[in-house]
Amino acid sequence: MTLITSSQELSDLCKELAKSEVITVDTEFLRDQTYWPKLCLVQLADANHFAAVDVLAPDIELEPLYDLMRNSAVLKVFHSARQDLEIFYLLMDEVPQPLFDTQLAAMVCGFGDSIGYDNLARQLINQEIDKSARFADWSRRPLTPKQISYALSDVTHLRDIYAKLREQIDKSGREHWLREEMAILENPQTYQQDPDRSWLRLKTRSNDRRYLAILKELAAWREREAQRRNTPRSRVIKDEQLYDIASNRPTTAKDLAKTRGVSPDMADGRLGREILAAIEIAMQLPKADCPAPKERPPHNNGLAAIVDLLKVLLKQCCDEYDVAQKLIANGSDLELIASDDTADVPALSGWRREVFGEKALRLKQGLVALSIKDGKLVVEDLG
């Protein structure tokens, strides 16, 4: 087992790994107590080297690692890469490239929705992964041999998993499918935390545009405050409190303190003043500039039946192509397709349209029929 704790060791390792066409990468981090992820360990491997980099070691310089992540001649293989890549983006202000995500590749190859690393290792290379250290405190030092062994197993087996998936992708001719998915991961906008868009995560209770304007301002304020304090959003103020405040529109600290969970001290203090200021900004906004409700399909008694047919078609198409349904469309996407042929959903663009989207539109137009022949569901093109 190799644990890198000095800048020189890291530089030497990265020089060796830079000679490889493919390396595997994983991270261990903590986020339950903070807004920003706290990187604790980076695991790296190629065919001849494997090591865990203790990024919390005193005085270790990570620039050799960043240079390796920027090296366009070296393919970086991750499993379920999004959070790992967010960490590197925050540290480097760049996204490591080029990339290969084995979880996405497995979904493209029909291994189901969001398959875990341990299940993929079992199915593809007949390896059992010990996950007993999964919830360890990776910030505590010294790391135990068991922790290091666990961490390294996430990259030493990943190379063999990558090779198996690479072979399947090449045989299936689905490289362009995977490239579309990798382009999303490689786009810096994927990892940018825009406070003004944070309200879109919330489950809004009303379509009233003034309510939405207040909720948007409150959510943006909370996001900035959580970022400033490096604390989870819910520790600033909970979603339920944002909903109540947006509904009641308090104008004074006394009114604000009537919100469940908002103490008089909080209402009278800096946070209360900032909340009231956010409400005032939203109230002064011209109605035409208030956010529009999130796109939802119109109420239609016949819509549910169309959605049910689209679900059947989706399953049939995904079975035919042996691809995970989750990668194509979810229930909300199907509702939007049922109500609008031009809905802005992934299923109606790119490779997803080839697999499902075009058939879905033709089904709505009466140009595709679903029938049962010899006990099997059949999709028939009616011309």
XYZ file of C-alpha atoms in Angstrom:
383
model
C 0.000 0.000 0.000
C 1.346 3.422 -0.968
C 0.400 6.631 0.843
C 1.780 9.849 -0.614
C 2.428 12.501 2.036
C 5.056 14.795 0.505
C 5.250 17.106 -2.481
C 8.258 15.262 -3.910
C 6.522 11.883 -3.708
C 3.473 13.353 -5.412
C 5.578 14.948 -8.148
C 7.382 11.650 -8.807
C 4.117 9.707 -8.948
C 2.445 12.177 -11.301
C 5.439 12.111 -13.664
C 5.081 8.328 -13.931
C 1.311 8.445 -14.375
C 1.647 11.113 -17.083
C 3.334 8.471 -19.254
C 0.117 6.392 -19.264
C -2.721 6.718 -21.722
C -5.285 5.829 -19.043
C -5.352 6.411 -15.300
C -8.089 5.704 -12.764
C -9.056 8.315 -10.181
C -11.216 8.457 -7.056
C -11.547 10.751 -4.058
C -12.607 10.554 -0.443
C -14.215 13.681 0.955
C -16.574 14.963 3.625
C -19.584 17.193 3.066
C -22.180 16.517 5.740
C -21.047 19.414 7.943
C -20.068 21.912 5.228
C -21.362 23.595 2.078
C -18.157 23.011 0.128
C -16.770 19.464 -0.042
C -13.646 18.887 2.051
C -11.184 16.808 0.040
C -9.292 14.329 2.222
C -7.713 11.766 -0.107
C -7.119 11.239 -3.842
C -6.494 7.747 -5.199
C -4.636 7.260 -8.486
C -3.587 4.214 -10.488
C -2.398 2.972 -13.857
C -1.280 -0.478 -14.956
C 1.952 -0.264 -12.923
C 1.351 2.201 -10.089
C -1.262 2.821 -7.432
C -1.229 5.289 -4.583
C -3.385 7.327 -2.239
C -2.483 11.001 -1.934
C -2.985 12.479 1.524
C -4.052 15.977 0.528
C -4.263 16.936 4.217
C -0.580 16.188 4.816
C 1.276 19.267 6.132
C 2.731 21.464 3.388
C 1.954 19.089 0.497
C 1.709 20.977 -2.797
C -0.994 19.645 -5.140
C 0.061 21.397 -8.358
C 1.585 18.181 -9.840
C -1.807 16.528 -9.337
C -3.593 19.422 -11.035
C -1.149 19.268 -13.957
C -1.941 15.577 -14.334
C -5.675 16.315 -14.306
C -5.137 18.944 -17.031
C -3.027 16.629 -19.203
C -5.075 16.084 -22.365
C -2.992 13.041 -23.336
C -4.123 11.071 -20.286
C -7.672 9.701 -20.035
C -9.051 9.985 -16.498
C -11.441 7.193 -15.542
C -13.853 7.771 -12.649
C -16.907 5.953 -11.355
C -19.878 8.262 -10.722
C -17.643 11.214 -11.446
C -19.808 14.251 -10.830
C -18.909 14.975 -7.202
C -15.241 14.148 -7.760
C -15.131 16.509 -10.711
C -16.868 19.259 -8.762
C -14.085 19.046 -6.172
C -11.354 19.322 -8.809
C -13.196 22.186 -10.498
C -13.364 24.101 -7.204
C -9.657 23.515 -6.576
C -8.347 24.035 -10.120
C -10.993 26.273 -11.684
C -10.934 23.706 -14.502
C -12.573 20.362 -15.175
C -10.159 17.432 -15.650
C -10.212 16.243 -19.256
C -10.550 13.913 -21.078
C -12.949 11.800 -19.003
C -14.605 8.402 -18.858
C -17.302 7.702 -16.264
C -17.832 3.966 -15.765
C -21.246 4.475 -14.164
C -22.564 6.360 -17.190
C -20.898 3.887 -19.537
C -22.549 1.013 -17.648
C -25.963 2.676 -18.001
C -25.371 3.082 -21.729
C -24.475 -0.610 -21.852
C -27.653 -1.706 -20.071
C -26.436 -2.328 -16.517
C -29.390 -0.509 -14.976
C -29.893 2.848 -13.301
C -26.935 4.367 -11.423
C -25.212 1.048 -10.773
C -22.780 1.079 -7.861
C -19.068 0.384 -8.154
C -19.249 -2.778 -6.053
C -22.071 -4.264 -8.154
C -20.262 -3.400 -11.359
C -17.051 -5.028 -10.091
C -19.000 -8.160 -9.195
C -20.757 -8.391 -12.560
C -17.897 -7.444 -14.871
C -14.717 -8.739 -13.258
C -16.006 -11.109 -10.553
C -14.471 -9.080 -7.728
C -16.017 -8.460 -4.305
C -15.327 -4.966 -2.957
C -15.044 -4.547 0.812
C -17.210 -1.507 1.622
C -16.823 -1.670 5.415
C -14.784 1.569 5.480
C -17.265 3.434 3.316
C -18.455 5.788 6.046
C -15.114 6.365 7.744
C -14.027 9.817 8.876
C -11.524 10.518 6.094
C -10.327 13.722 7.741
C -8.969 11.937 10.821
C -5.271 11.162 10.880
C -3.521 8.786 10.858
C -5.422 6.783 8.271
C -5.638 3.101 9.115
C -4.268 0.379 6.806
C -7.868 -0.782 6.331
C -8.929 2.676 5.152
C -6.027 2.921 2.715
C -6.695 -0.573 1.366
C -10.379 0.265 0.883
C -9.559 3.534 -0.852
C -7.065 1.936 -3.230
C -9.492 -0.830 -4.193
C -11.659 1.871 -5.784
C -8.974 2.546 -8.409
C -7.086 -0.743 -8.753
C -10.166 -2.632 -9.978
C -11.528 0.345 -11.898
C -9.018 -0.119 -14.703
C -10.301 -3.639 -15.451
C -13.904 -2.409 -15.275
C -13.040 0.384 -17.710
C -11.466 -2.101 -20.151
C -14.596 -4.278 -20.128
C -16.924 -1.331 -20.655
C -14.679 0.179 -23.321
C -14.904 -3.075 -25.251
C -18.699 -3.159 -24.976
C -19.038 0.480 -26.040
C -16.822 -0.114 -29.089
C -18.777 -3.199 -30.122
C -22.159 -1.512 -29.663
C -21.295 1.562 -31.706
C -22.548 3.802 -28.899
C -19.474 5.970 -28.546
C -21.461 9.035 -29.636
C -24.011 8.307 -26.890
C -21.288 8.315 -24.267
C -19.595 11.402 -25.705
C -22.819 13.389 -25.251
C -22.851 12.396 -21.584
C -19.147 13.146 -21.118
C -19.637 16.600 -22.667
C -22.002 17.451 -19.798
C -19.436 16.316 -17.222
C -16.653 18.233 -18.970
C -18.656 21.484 -19.072
C -17.615 23.879 -16.242
C -21.198 25.168 -16.024
C -22.189 21.781 -14.599
C -20.334 22.645 -11.377
C -21.008 26.350 -11.031
C -23.151 27.200 -8.000
C -25.307 30.126 -9.131
C -27.302 31.475 -6.154
C -29.885 32.976 -8.519
C -30.780 29.493 -9.751
C -30.916 27.813 -6.358
C -34.699 28.317 -6.082
C -35.168 25.815 -8.899
C -34.274 23.016 -6.454
C -37.234 23.893 -4.254
C -40.670 22.331 -4.453
C -42.709 25.454 -4.986
C -46.175 25.592 -3.446
C -47.673 28.230 -5.687
C -47.514 29.432 -9.264
C -48.064 33.033 -8.179
C -45.230 34.987 -9.757
C -44.788 37.349 -6.807
C -44.473 34.363 -4.466
C -41.886 32.870 -6.816
C -39.959 36.162 -6.930
C -39.742 36.244 -3.125
C -38.770 32.584 -2.973
C -36.074 33.163 -5.585
C -34.574 36.097 -3.640
C -34.717 34.183 -0.343
C -33.105 31.091 -1.858
C -30.327 33.196 -3.428
C -29.690 34.927 -0.087
C -29.535 31.569 1.717
C -27.158 30.148 -0.890
C -24.748 33.059 -0.544
C -24.913 32.868 3.242
C -24.291 29.108 3.220
C -21.335 29.589 0.881
C -19.930 32.403 3.022
C -20.190 30.345 6.224
C -19.326 27.052 4.508
C -22.296 25.382 6.138
C -25.192 23.292 4.758
C -28.152 25.329 3.478
C -30.499 23.845 6.056
C -28.331 25.206 8.873
C -28.921 28.735 7.627
C -32.670 28.297 7.266
C -34.784 25.311 6.243
C -36.844 24.977 3.064
C -40.125 24.944 5.008
C -39.274 28.294 6.542
C -38.527 29.771 3.114
C -41.938 28.606 1.888
C -43.708 30.153 4.897
C -41.849 33.445 4.591
C -42.559 33.678 0.846
C -46.250 33.009 1.519
C -46.655 35.430 4.454
C -44.390 38.217 3.126
C -43.434 39.729 6.500
C -42.383 43.387 6.465
C -41.135 43.738 10.062
C -38.929 41.730 12.394
C -41.965 41.120 14.607
C -43.864 39.586 11.677
C -40.830 37.556 10.645
C -40.484 36.101 14.151
C -43.954 34.546 13.752
C -42.415 32.070 11.279
C -41.936 28.701 12.911
C -38.242 28.171 13.657
C -37.315 31.855 13.384
C -36.451 33.188 16.822
C -36.965 36.836 17.845
C -33.180 37.180 18.139
C -32.723 35.938 14.562
C -35.525 38.175 13.275
C -34.022 41.233 15.009
C -30.450 40.443 13.954
C -28.436 40.574 10.745
C -30.099 37.522 9.220
C -33.549 38.939 9.832
C -32.620 42.259 8.255
C -31.213 40.480 5.202
C -34.332 38.328 4.858
C -36.576 41.392 5.005
C -34.352 43.148 2.468
C -34.644 40.178 0.099
C -38.432 40.288 0.416
C -38.440 44.023 -0.310
C -36.332 43.517 -3.448
C -38.784 40.915 -4.714
C -41.805 43.068 -3.879
C -40.367 45.990 -5.855
C -39.717 43.862 -8.935
C -42.062 44.587 -11.862
C -44.492 41.721 -12.228
C -43.311 41.078 -15.780
C -39.809 40.438 -14.409
C -40.961 37.971 -11.765
C -39.997 34.356 -12.525
C -42.498 32.273 -14.433
C -43.713 29.013 -12.895
C -41.688 25.918 -13.630
C -42.877 24.195 -16.755
C -45.616 21.731 -15.956
C -47.957 19.908 -18.297
C -51.472 21.380 -18.408
C -54.262 19.497 -16.662
C -55.796 17.114 -19.128
C -57.972 14.146 -18.251
C -56.547 12.234 -21.202
C -52.934 13.027 -20.391
C -52.495 10.211 -17.879
C -53.370 7.605 -20.491
C -50.835 9.077 -22.936
C -48.162 9.040 -20.221
C -48.969 5.393 -19.482
C -48.487 4.506 -23.159
C -45.218 6.440 -23.254
C -44.000 4.494 -20.207
C -44.689 1.230 -22.014
C -42.932 2.500 -25.123
C -39.967 3.688 -23.065
C -39.534 0.285 -21.454
C -39.780 -1.436 -24.803
C -37.226 0.868 -26.427
C -34.811 0.534 -23.512
C -35.170 -3.255 -23.534
C -34.508 -3.289 -27.271
C -31.355 -1.183 -26.936
C -30.406 -2.623 -23.531
C -30.032 0.793 -21.945
C -31.170 2.098 -18.545
C -34.562 3.863 -18.617
C -33.343 6.517 -16.179
C -30.767 7.606 -18.714
C -33.495 8.334 -21.293
C -36.413 9.931 -19.419
C -38.149 10.189 -16.054
C -41.832 10.529 -15.220
C -41.820 14.323 -15.421
C -40.168 14.189 -18.859
C -42.875 11.833 -20.106
C -45.608 14.159 -18.830
C -44.043 17.061 -20.712
C -43.678 15.008 -23.902
C -47.306 13.914 -23.580
C -48.445 17.546 -23.553
C -45.925 19.170 -25.899
C -44.092 17.800 -28.956
C -41.389 20.444 -28.495
C -40.842 19.948 -24.758
C -37.358 20.905 -23.562
C -36.366 17.470 -22.258
C -33.266 15.345 -22.988
C -35.349 12.557 -24.532
C -36.172 14.753 -27.534
C -32.575 15.506 -28.509
C -29.347 13.730 -29.370
C -29.014 9.971 -29.103
C -32.017 9.739 -26.775
C -34.240 10.945 -29.605
C -32.831 8.158 -31.792
C -33.654 5.533 -29.184
C -36.988 6.801 -27.860
C -37.932 10.404 -28.563
C -38.801 10.058 -32.240
C -40.957 6.981 -31.590
C -42.678 8.787 -28.721
C -43.708 11.648 -30.993
C -44.841 9.241 -33.711
C -46.892 7.336 -31.148
C -48.676 10.564 -30.237
C -49.311 11.218 -33.937
C -50.830 7.781 -34.456
C -47.918 6.655 -36.628
C -46.683 4.007 -34.183
C -48.776 1.256 -32.636
C -48.205 -0.960 -29.617
C -49.514 -4.489 -29.940
C -48.970 -7.975 -28.564
C -47.861 -10.811 -30.811
C -46.986 -14.296 -29.614
C -47.079 -13.055 -26.020
C -44.612 -10.241 -26.633
C -45.052 -6.484 -26.889
C -44.342 -5.205 -30.393
C -43.823 -1.631 -31.609
C -45.112 -1.266 -35.136
C -44.377 1.669 -37.438
C -47.538 2.515 -39.385
C -45.729 4.698 -41.908
